[in-house]
Amino acid sequence: MDWISPRKLNRLGMLNMNRRNVDYIARYNERSSYPLVDNKLKTKLAVAEYGVRTPRLLQVVRQQHEISGFRQMAEDLGGFAIKPAKGSGGKGITVITGRDNDEYVKASGTRITAASLERHLTNILAGLYSLAGTPDVAIVESLVESVPTLARYSFQGVPDIRIVVFRGYPVMAMLRLATKASDGKANLHQGAVGVGLDIGTGRSLNAVQFNKPITLHPDTGLALENIEIEAWGEMLEMASRCYESTGLGYMGVDLVVDAHEGPLLLELNARPGLAIQMANGRGLLPRLRTIERLKRPHFTPQERASYAMEVFAAL
Amino acid sequence: MTPRSRLPFYIAVFLLIAAGISLAIWRHIELGIPWFAGEQRPVWMIEARVDFDAENGPVLASLNVPENPPGFRILSEQAASPGYGFSIIEKNGSRRAEWTKRDVSGRQTLYFKTQFIPDESAINRPPNPEPKARRTFWEEPQATAVREVLAQAKERSSTPESMTRELIRLMQPDARTQNTTLLVAEENYLDLLVDMLNHSGIPARTADGLKLEDARRRQSLMPFLQIFNGEQWLTFDPNTADQGVPESLLLWRQGSASLLDVVGGDNSEVSFSMLRQTVPALQLATMEFDSNGLGFLSFYELPIEEQSMFRMLLLLPLGALMVAFMRIVIGIRTSGTFMPVLIAVAFVQTTLVPGLIAFLSVVSIGLMMRGYLSSLNLLLVSRISALIILVIFITAGLSIIGYQMGFNTGMTVTFFPMVIIAWTIERMSILWEEEGAHEVLIQGAGSMFVAISAYLLMSAPLAGHLTFNFPELHLVILGLILLMGQYTGYKLSELKRFTPMKVYD
């Protein structure tokens, strides 16, 4: 058994779950704003007003009888993603990349019948994936086509970028790459690779899988040390703009870079995890406290993003 | 936005905890509720037996019974006498047990049982109205002798107590002078003492005491002398002048009333048997609730059925405390927040090993069946409902099979909350599909570990005793849970989880 002493963790400024819940989420996130974030459909509508773009919405399945309509719509689509509106942690998201006769092909390459897709929709409507087990709606979105420069690092599945935004300031970011272990999902606890990104430049710092440092992607074998995200400043500004649209003081913003559309917002998270610190090899606390101590907060997303790029840059 | 000060919160929590503890201590002192379940207290059971020959007619037997003897508290009183009407009557400052019957003949025996608790703190209230000394008329030559003896005693004393002691000494056979010899005849010695003390202005009376020895029968009362010193009655041994009541002495009769009167009978006598019992302190306390009116504070006033329900209910906060501790401070992952507590409550009813076997077998059979359900493409609500019915089938099957095979453990399955089991199976099954068997094992083992810890805490006899008899201690538990809710430190599991960060330090 290997342990790290609490003193060392404090020196690193690691934010732990209890402190995150008590000092940040409970203090800076209004309960009334949660539905905005916990419901992807509401999120899409809310951020659209602030010029934050999201993947195109193809259909919303609200009732059991609308599922047959889904079948007709899916007939002439190449690929799409089905998501429960209130799902969390990537649960219940099914990504279809193509068709094979009567069957659909999932991102992982496994085939799935139309009947089981419909059962999946039924489950979503019954609230199987929603946070409190409440009835839910299913949203069908167009497939995100990742930029090739990033896509080659990921093993089936779209690489996305998680940025923790505190009171409108982007404080920490990481790139999440799917692996064979994570079944095309970008969740770190399922085995995706997390690559810490320098807030100042958008360059990779170091990478972890299952909380252990790695240097090569386990499936694609590519080195993870020289990744650079394009249009980094624009992405930070976009993440910062989400603060205006939701008013959540402490949240995680998940972005993807689409080959045609540019940066898109995938979802917001009111309870961003702690794994981002492991990917960065740095604790969140010093940065959060820097912002809490600010005498004069900046009022525009551009100012906040550039302040963050200046102050939180890795030396 | 400035962070709110936490000081008021901590003060409130401190007040909660302090209130809980001080209430408990107050009730322990005031009502004698013991801290531990098995505490025993001595109780003296004294049985007065009245015998007399009835004379073919109506009978009224009246026995003086103790009111508040110094050093003891009365716990219970009962009379056993077939066919007699019975009541306890307060008559000018003394209590009397009265038996009545219309038509009686032959030898009669009546019993009166009392339980006494030794209690040093039993206070004697000052008598009301204040007793007065009564002058006695003495014939000559006694009058002169009394005057002389009293003058002698007064000479050597300063207070009523010392006066009494001196007088008793003067009347002892070895110190007798002509005066006292003239006065004292053996049989009237105590009455003479009382009269003389009254004559000198000190209110005095006789009292009868019982020497308490375990398992003695046919004891009779021993006479004592009591004087009033202006505040309270003091007891003296009339032969040795020792002041105070010896520890093992119970004053059965105080005051001037007679011990036993029988109207309609003769050859009456009264004798006493005694027994030292040990009674659980708790039972004592609850018996006293009824008498001193503080019972409304306790659950013992409730019907037995509700009491046993509350016994279980009041254990829940302990389970909740355990779950809060395990999740917040240790960081164990469980399937569902309070599922472990409910399972632990079931364990309390089934005992651990049979309960564990039953629970695990139901859940594993249920998981197998759930595998089939998931291929049926059901809506969530109907799937859970179907699962509940299946779980009931499984428990029924296990019970019947277990019973046929001669195990009683099968029967214990029924204590588990069916809906909770169904939800547990559902959650575990989804977890299995999404995260794989590894996560199911981790969360299942975590839930079981927390449930067993909560069970061990809840099944401790002391825990059951304290939660039920000192409900106010739940304020302390509440305070602790509130404190934990403000804990922002690292969880034990995080020290493991963040280990890779060592590299960057």
PDB file of N, CA and C in Angstrom, chain A residues 85-160:
ATOM      1  N   ALA A  85     -30.945  13.593 -21.644  1.00  0.00           N
ATOM      2  CA  ALA A  85     -30.766  15.011 -21.338  1.00  0.00           C
ATOM      3  C   ALA A  85     -30.227  15.210 -19.927  1.00  0.00           C
ATOM      4  N   LYS A  86     -30.675  14.351 -18.997  1.00  0.00           N
ATOM      5  CA  LYS A  86     -30.246  14.540 -17.597  1.00  0.00           C
ATOM      6  C   LYS A  86     -29.161  13.571 -17.166  1.00  0.00           C
ATOM      7  N   GLY A  87     -28.549  12.897 -18.138  1.00  0.00           N
ATOM      8  CA  GLY A  87     -27.515  11.926 -17.767  1.00  0.00           C
ATOM      9  C   GLY A  87     -26.303  12.615 -17.175  1.00  0.00           C
ATOM     10  N   SER A  88     -25.533  11.862 -16.424  1.00  0.00           N
ATOM     11  CA  SER A  88     -24.311  12.458 -15.879  1.00  0.00           C
ATOM     12  C   SER A  88     -23.155  11.497 -16.109  1.00  0.00           C
ATOM     13  N   GLY A  89     -21.972  12.068 -16.196  1.00  0.00           N
ATOM     14  CA  GLY A  89     -20.778  11.245 -16.319  1.00  0.00           C
ATOM     15  C   GLY A  89     -20.758  10.398 -17.580  1.00  0.00           C
ATOM     16  N   GLY A  90     -21.404  10.896 -18.636  1.00  0.00           N
ATOM     17  CA  GLY A  90     -21.351  10.157 -19.893  1.00  0.00           C
ATOM     18  C   GLY A  90     -22.201   8.909 -19.895  1.00  0.00           C
ATOM     19  N   LYS A  91     -23.032   8.747 -18.846  1.00  0.00           N
ATOM     20  CA  LYS A  91     -23.859   7.539 -18.778  1.00  0.00           C
ATOM     21  C   LYS A  91     -24.969   7.607 -19.812  1.00  0.00           C
ATOM     22  N   GLY A  92     -25.200   6.506 -20.472  1.00  0.00           N
ATOM     23  CA  GLY A  92     -26.334   6.410 -21.388  1.00  0.00           C
ATOM     24  C   GLY A  92     -26.091   7.049 -22.735  1.00  0.00           C
ATOM     25  N   ILE A  93     -24.870   7.503 -22.976  1.00  0.00           N
ATOM     26  CA  ILE A  93     -24.590   8.100 -24.286  1.00  0.00           C
ATOM     27  C   ILE A  93     -24.197   6.996 -25.266  1.00  0.00           C
ATOM     28  N   THR A  94     -24.906   6.924 -26.362  1.00  0.00           N
ATOM     29  CA  THR A  94     -24.570   5.937 -27.383  1.00  0.00           C
ATOM     30  C   THR A  94     -24.199   6.691 -28.657  1.00  0.00           C
ATOM     31  N   VAL A  95     -23.022   6.391 -29.167  1.00  0.00           N
ATOM     32  CA  VAL A  95     -22.548   7.072 -30.371  1.00  0.00           C
ATOM     33  C   VAL A  95     -22.604   6.079 -31.528  1.00  0.00           C
ATOM     34  N   ILE A  96     -23.365   6.431 -32.576  1.00  0.00           N
ATOM     35  CA  ILE A  96     -23.484   5.576 -33.757  1.00  0.00           C
ATOM     36  C   ILE A  96     -22.697   6.232 -34.881  1.00  0.00           C
ATOM     37  N   THR A  97     -21.784   5.470 -35.467  1.00  0.00           N
ATOM     38  CA  THR A  97     -20.947   6.076 -36.501  1.00  0.00           C
ATOM     39  C   THR A  97     -21.379   5.671 -37.904  1.00  0.00           C
ATOM     40  N   GLY A  98     -22.155   4.609 -38.039  1.00  0.00           N
ATOM     41  CA  GLY A  98     -22.541   4.205 -39.390  1.00  0.00           C
ATOM     42  C   GLY A  98     -23.599   3.125 -39.372  1.00  0.00           C
ATOM     43  N   ARG A  99     -23.926   2.624 -40.605  1.00  0.00           N
ATOM     44  CA  ARG A  99     -24.936   1.579 -40.733  1.00  0.00           C
ATOM     45  C   ARG A  99     -24.301   0.365 -41.365  1.00  0.00           C
ATOM     46  N   ASP A 100     -24.821  -0.792 -41.034  1.00  0.00           N
ATOM     47  CA  ASP A 100     -24.390  -2.022 -41.676  1.00  0.00           C
ATOM     48  C   ASP A 100     -25.641  -2.848 -41.906  1.00  0.00           C
ATOM     49  N   ASN A 101     -26.216  -2.748 -43.125  1.00  0.00           N
ATOM     50  CA  ASN A 101     -27.519  -3.355 -43.429  1.00  0.00           C
ATOM     51  C   ASN A 101     -28.551  -2.830 -42.435  1.00  0.00           C
ATOM     52  N   ASP A 102     -29.092  -3.769 -41.634  1.00  0.00           N
ATOM     53  CA  ASP A 102     -30.120  -3.329 -40.695  1.00  0.00           C
ATOM     54  C   ASP A 102     -29.549  -2.883 -39.362  1.00  0.00           C
ATOM     55  N   GLU A 103     -28.287  -3.107 -39.174  1.00  0.00           N
ATOM     56  CA  GLU A 103     -27.718  -2.833 -37.858  1.00  0.00           C
ATOM     57  C   GLU A 103     -26.951  -1.524 -37.853  1.00  0.00           C
ATOM     58  N   TYR A 104     -26.872  -0.962 -36.658  1.00  0.00           N
ATOM     59  CA  TYR A 104     -26.092   0.257 -36.480  1.00  0.00           C
ATOM     60  C   TYR A 104     -24.720  -0.110 -35.947  1.00  0.00           C
ATOM     61  N   VAL A 105     -23.731   0.678 -36.328  1.00  0.00           N
ATOM     62  CA  VAL A 105     -22.373   0.419 -35.848  1.00  0.00           C
ATOM     63  C   VAL A 105     -22.019   1.468 -34.789  1.00  0.00           C
ATOM     64  N   LYS A 106     -21.640   0.988 -33.622  1.00  0.00           N
ATOM     65  CA  LYS A 106     -21.249   1.920 -32.555  1.00  0.00           C
ATOM     66  C   LYS A 106     -19.824   2.393 -32.777  1.00  0.00           C
ATOM     67  N   ALA A 107     -19.436   3.403 -32.046  1.00  0.00           N
ATOM     68  CA  ALA A 107     -18.099   3.965 -32.217  1.00  0.00           C
ATOM     69  C   ALA A 107     -17.033   2.921 -31.945  1.00  0.00           C
ATOM     70  N   SER A 108     -17.351   1.987 -31.071  1.00  0.00           N
ATOM     71  CA  SER A 108     -16.354   0.976 -30.720  1.00  0.00           C
ATOM     72  C   SER A 108     -16.276  -0.109 -31.781  1.00  0.00           C
ATOM     73  N   GLY A 109     -17.206  -0.061 -32.792  1.00  0.00           N
ATOM     74  CA  GLY A 109     -17.176  -1.051 -33.848  1.00  0.00           C
ATOM     75  C   GLY A 109     -18.181  -2.176 -33.636  1.00  0.00           C
ATOM     76  N   THR A 110     -18.749  -2.297 -32.430  1.00  0.00           N
ATOM     77  CA  THR A 110     -19.737  -3.353 -32.208  1.00  0.00           C
ATOM     78  C   THR A 110     -21.039  -2.966 -32.903  1.00  0.00           C
ATOM     79  N   ARG A 111     -21.780  -4.022 -33.330  1.00  0.00           N
ATOM     80  CA  ARG A 111     -23.039  -3.774 -34.024  1.00  0.00           C
ATOM     81  C   ARG A 111     -24.198  -3.851 -33.040  1.00  0.00           C
ATOM     82  N   ILE A 112     -25.228  -3.092 -33.372  1.00  0.00           N
ATOM     83  CA  ILE A 112     -26.354  -3.029 -32.434  1.00  0.00           C
ATOM     84  C   ILE A 112     -27.641  -2.958 -33.252  1.00  0.00           C
ATOM     85  N   THR A 113     -28.641  -3.731 -32.894  1.00  0.00           N
ATOM     86  CA  THR A 113     -29.862  -3.771 -33.696  1.00  0.00           C
ATOM     87  C   THR A 113     -30.717  -2.538 -33.397  1.00  0.00           C
ATOM     88  N   ALA A 114     -31.635  -2.268 -34.330  1.00  0.00           N
ATOM     89  CA  ALA A 114     -32.526  -1.126 -34.144  1.00  0.00           C
ATOM     90  C   ALA A 114     -33.369  -1.330 -32.893  1.00  0.00           C
ATOM     91  N   ALA A 115     -33.754  -2.592 -32.651  1.00  0.00           N
ATOM     92  CA  ALA A 115     -34.593  -2.874 -31.477  1.00  0.00           C
ATOM     93  C   ALA A 115     -33.872  -2.503 -30.190  1.00  0.00           C
ATOM     94  N   SER A 116     -32.591  -2.809 -30.111  1.00  0.00           N
ATOM     95  CA  SER A 116     -31.907  -2.505 -28.853  1.00  0.00           C
ATOM     96  C   SER A 116     -31.649  -1.009 -28.715  1.00  0.00           C
ATOM     97  N   LEU A 117     -31.511  -0.320 -29.854  1.00  0.00           N
ATOM     98  CA  LEU A 117     -31.412   1.141 -29.783  1.00  0.00           C
ATOM     99  C   LEU A 117     -32.711   1.714 -29.209  1.00  0.00           C
ATOM    100  N   GLU A 118     -33.845   1.127 -29.687  1.00  0.00           N
ATOM    101  CA  GLU A 118     -35.129   1.627 -29.192  1.00  0.00           C
ATOM    102  C   GLU A 118     -35.296   1.320 -27.713  1.00  0.00           C
ATOM    103  N   ARG A 119     -34.791   0.172 -27.302  1.00  0.00           N
ATOM    104  CA  ARG A 119     -34.869  -0.136 -25.872  1.00  0.00           C
ATOM    105  C   ARG A 119     -34.034   0.876 -25.085  1.00  0.00           C
ATOM    106  N   HIS A 120     -32.921   1.217 -25.673  1.00  0.00           N
ATOM    107  CA  HIS A 120     -32.064   2.208 -25.017  1.00  0.00           C
ATOM    108  C   HIS A 120     -32.819   3.532 -24.858  1.00  0.00           C
ATOM    109  N   LEU A 121     -33.522   3.938 -25.901  1.00  0.00           N
ATOM    110  CA  LEU A 121     -34.313   5.165 -25.829  1.00  0.00           C
ATOM    111  C   LEU A 121     -35.382   5.046 -24.743  1.00  0.00           C
ATOM    112  N   THR A 122     -36.025   3.877 -24.694  1.00  0.00           N
ATOM    113  CA  THR A 122     -37.047   3.647 -23.671  1.00  0.00           C
ATOM    114  C   THR A 122     -36.455   3.798 -22.266  1.00  0.00           C
ATOM    115  N   ASN A 123     -35.299   3.222 -22.091  1.00  0.00           N
ATOM    116  CA  ASN A 123     -34.621   3.335 -20.791  1.00  0.00           C
ATOM    117  C   ASN A 123     -34.350   4.785 -20.438  1.00  0.00           C
ATOM    118  N   ILE A 124     -33.907   5.534 -21.438  1.00  0.00           N
ATOM    119  CA  ILE A 124     -33.613   6.949 -21.187  1.00  0.00           C
ATOM    120  C   ILE A 124     -34.888   7.657 -20.731  1.00  0.00           C
ATOM    121  N   LEU A 125     -35.990   7.411 -21.452  1.00  0.00           N
ATOM    122  CA  LEU A 125     -37.241   8.097 -21.126  1.00  0.00           C
ATOM    123  C   LEU A 125     -37.700   7.731 -19.710  1.00  0.00           C
ATOM    124  N   ALA A 126     -37.472   6.479 -19.319  1.00  0.00           N
ATOM    125  CA  ALA A 126     -37.917   6.045 -17.987  1.00  0.00           C
ATOM    126  C   ALA A 126     -37.040   6.623 -16.886  1.00  0.00           C
ATOM    127  N   GLY A 127     -35.938   7.236 -17.270  1.00  0.00           N
ATOM    128  CA  GLY A 127     -35.100   7.896 -16.268  1.00  0.00           C
ATOM    129  C   GLY A 127     -34.015   7.010 -15.700  1.00  0.00           C
ATOM    130  N   LEU A 128     -33.629   6.005 -16.464  1.00  0.00           N
ATOM    131  CA  LEU A 128     -32.609   5.078 -15.954  1.00  0.00           C
ATOM    132  C   LEU A 128     -31.274   5.794 -15.750  1.00  0.00           C
ATOM    133  N   TYR A 129     -30.974   6.781 -16.588  1.00  0.00           N
ATOM    134  CA  TYR A 129     -29.667   7.432 -16.503  1.00  0.00           C
ATOM    135  C   TYR A 129     -29.730   8.794 -15.834  1.00  0.00           C
ATOM    136  N   SER A 130     -30.965   9.230 -15.501  1.00  0.00           N
ATOM    137  CA  SER A 130     -31.049  10.583 -14.966  1.00  0.00           C
ATOM    138  C   SER A 130     -30.622  10.576 -13.504  1.00  0.00           C
ATOM    139  N   LEU A 131     -30.215  11.736 -13.044  1.00  0.00           N
ATOM    140  CA  LEU A 131     -29.561  11.823 -11.737  1.00  0.00           C
ATOM    141  C   LEU A 131     -30.434  11.308 -10.607  1.00  0.00           C
ATOM    142  N   ALA A 132     -31.715  11.655 -10.642  1.00  0.00           N
ATOM    143  CA  ALA A 132     -32.561  11.262  -9.525  1.00  0.00           C
ATOM    144  C   ALA A 132     -33.559  10.187  -9.922  1.00  0.00           C
ATOM    145  N   GLY A 133     -33.327   9.582 -11.105  1.00  0.00           N
ATOM    146  CA  GLY A 133     -34.260   8.567 -11.552  1.00  0.00           C
ATOM    147  C   GLY A 133     -35.565   9.149 -12.046  1.00  0.00           C
ATOM    148  N   THR A 134     -35.575  10.461 -12.306  1.00  0.00           N
ATOM    149  CA  THR A 134     -36.807  11.087 -12.800  1.00  0.00           C
ATOM    150  C   THR A 134     -36.943  10.827 -14.298  1.00  0.00           C
ATOM    151  N   PRO A 135     -38.160  10.888 -14.822  1.00  0.00           N
ATOM    152  CA  PRO A 135     -38.351  10.710 -16.255  1.00  0.00           C
ATOM    153  C   PRO A 135     -37.510  11.717 -17.039  1.00  0.00           C
ATOM    154  N   ASP A 136     -37.092  11.316 -18.213  1.00  0.00           N
ATOM    155  CA  ASP A 136     -36.090  12.088 -18.927  1.00  0.00           C
ATOM    156  C   ASP A 136     -36.505  12.214 -20.395  1.00  0.00           C
ATOM    157  N   VAL A 137     -35.786  13.000 -21.140  1.00  0.00           N
ATOM    158  CA  VAL A 137     -35.968  13.004 -22.584  1.00  0.00           C
ATOM    159  C   VAL A 137     -34.635  12.606 -23.222  1.00  0.00           C
ATOM    160  N   ALA A 138     -34.739  12.071 -24.437  1.00  0.00           N
ATOM    161  CA  ALA A 138     -33.522  11.691 -25.155  1.00  0.00           C
ATOM    162  C   ALA A 138     -33.280  12.717 -26.244  1.00  0.00           C
ATOM    163  N   ILE A 139     -32.018  13.155 -26.359  1.00  0.00           N
ATOM    164  CA  ILE A 139     -31.731  14.075 -27.456  1.00  0.00           C
ATOM    165  C   ILE A 139     -30.815  13.363 -28.454  1.00  0.00           C
ATOM    166  N   VAL A 140     -31.093  13.613 -29.720  1.00  0.00           N
ATOM    167  CA  VAL A 140     -30.275  13.027 -30.786  1.00  0.00           C
ATOM    168  C   VAL A 140     -29.528  14.186 -31.434  1.00  0.00           C
ATOM    169  N   GLU A 141     -28.195  14.084 -31.426  1.00  0.00           N
ATOM    170  CA  GLU A 141     -27.370  15.172 -31.959  1.00  0.00           C
ATOM    171  C   GLU A 141     -26.570  14.679 -33.145  1.00  0.00           C
ATOM    172  N   SER A 142     -26.174  15.642 -33.965  1.00  0.00           N
ATOM    173  CA  SER A 142     -25.299  15.258 -35.078  1.00  0.00           C
ATOM    174  C   SER A 142     -23.940  14.853 -34.515  1.00  0.00           C
ATOM    175  N   LEU A 143     -23.273  14.013 -35.281  1.00  0.00           N
ATOM    176  CA  LEU A 143     -21.995  13.485 -34.808  1.00  0.00           C
ATOM    177  C   LEU A 143     -20.910  14.557 -34.912  1.00  0.00           C
ATOM    178  N   VAL A 144     -20.115  14.642 -33.873  1.00  0.00           N
ATOM    179  CA  VAL A 144     -18.995  15.580 -33.921  1.00  0.00           C
ATOM    180  C   VAL A 144     -17.853  14.907 -34.674  1.00  0.00           C
ATOM    181  N   GLU A 145     -17.290  15.641 -35.613  1.00  0.00           N
ATOM    182  CA  GLU A 145     -16.143  15.084 -36.327  1.00  0.00           C
ATOM    183  C   GLU A 145     -14.909  15.825 -35.852  1.00  0.00           C
ATOM    184  N   SER A 146     -14.096  15.158 -35.106  1.00  0.00           N
ATOM    185  CA  SER A 146     -12.982  15.825 -34.461  1.00  0.00           C
ATOM    186  C   SER A 146     -11.913  16.235 -35.470  1.00  0.00           C
ATOM    187  N   VAL A 147     -11.195  17.294 -35.132  1.00  0.00           N
ATOM    188  CA  VAL A 147     -10.084  17.697 -36.031  1.00  0.00           C
ATOM    189  C   VAL A 147      -9.046  16.579 -36.048  1.00  0.00           C
ATOM    190  N   PRO A 148      -8.506  16.272 -37.222  1.00  0.00           N
ATOM    191  CA  PRO A 148      -7.584  15.131 -37.347  1.00  0.00           C
ATOM    192  C   PRO A 148      -6.367  15.250 -36.436  1.00  0.00           C
ATOM    193  N   THR A 149      -5.917  16.485 -36.222  1.00  0.00           N
ATOM    194  CA  THR A 149      -4.705  16.637 -35.396  1.00  0.00           C
ATOM    195  C   THR A 149      -4.919  16.057 -33.998  1.00  0.00           C
ATOM    196  N   LEU A 150      -6.148  16.164 -33.493  1.00  0.00           N
ATOM    197  CA  LEU A 150      -6.417  15.621 -32.168  1.00  0.00           C
ATOM    198  C   LEU A 150      -6.946  14.199 -32.273  1.00  0.00           C
ATOM    199  N   ALA A 151      -7.765  13.940 -33.319  1.00  0.00           N
ATOM    200  CA  ALA A 151      -8.453  12.664 -33.412  1.00  0.00           C
ATOM    201  C   ALA A 151      -7.473  11.507 -33.466  1.00  0.00           C
ATOM    202  N   ARG A 152      -6.289  11.734 -34.054  1.00  0.00           N
ATOM    203  CA  ARG A 152      -5.371  10.601 -34.199  1.00  0.00           C
ATOM    204  C   ARG A 152      -4.865  10.118 -32.845  1.00  0.00           C
ATOM    205  N   TYR A 153      -4.932  10.974 -31.837  1.00  0.00           N
ATOM    206  CA  TYR A 153      -4.463  10.538 -30.521  1.00  0.00           C
ATOM    207  C   TYR A 153      -5.472   9.637 -29.821  1.00  0.00           C
ATOM    208  N   SER A 154      -6.740   9.802 -30.224  1.00  0.00           N
ATOM    209  CA  SER A 154      -7.792   9.110 -29.479  1.00  0.00           C
ATOM    210  C   SER A 154      -8.109   7.784 -30.134  1.00  0.00           C
ATOM    211  N   PHE A 155      -8.407   6.790 -29.328  1.00  0.00           N
ATOM    212  CA  PHE A 155      -8.768   5.483 -29.859  1.00  0.00           C
ATOM    213  C   PHE A 155     -10.278   5.417 -29.914  1.00  0.00           C
ATOM    214  N   GLN A 156     -10.860   5.481 -31.123  1.00  0.00           N
ATOM    215  CA  GLN A 156     -12.318   5.496 -31.291  1.00  0.00           C
ATOM    216  C   GLN A 156     -12.958   6.428 -30.294  1.00  0.00           C
ATOM    217  N   GLY A 157     -13.610   7.393 -30.747  1.00  0.00           N
ATOM    218  CA  GLY A 157     -14.214   8.310 -29.790  1.00  0.00           C
ATOM    219  C   GLY A 157     -13.553   9.652 -29.908  1.00  0.00           C
ATOM    220  N   VAL A 158     -14.329  10.666 -29.581  1.00  0.00           N
ATOM    221  CA  VAL A 158     -13.893  12.027 -29.817  1.00  0.00           C
ATOM    222  C   VAL A 158     -13.095  12.525 -28.620  1.00  0.00           C
ATOM    223  N   PRO A 159     -11.916  13.071 -28.856  1.00  0.00           N
ATOM    224  CA  PRO A 159     -11.189  13.668 -27.743  1.00  0.00           C
ATOM    225  C   PRO A 159     -11.884  14.966 -27.314  1.00  0.00           C
ATOM    226  N   ASP A 160     -12.068  15.153 -26.026  1.00  0.00           N
ATOM    227  CA  ASP A 160     -12.668  16.421 -25.628  1.00  0.00           C
ATOM    228  C   ASP A 160     -11.799  17.123 -24.594  1.00  0.00           C
TER     229      ASP A 160
END
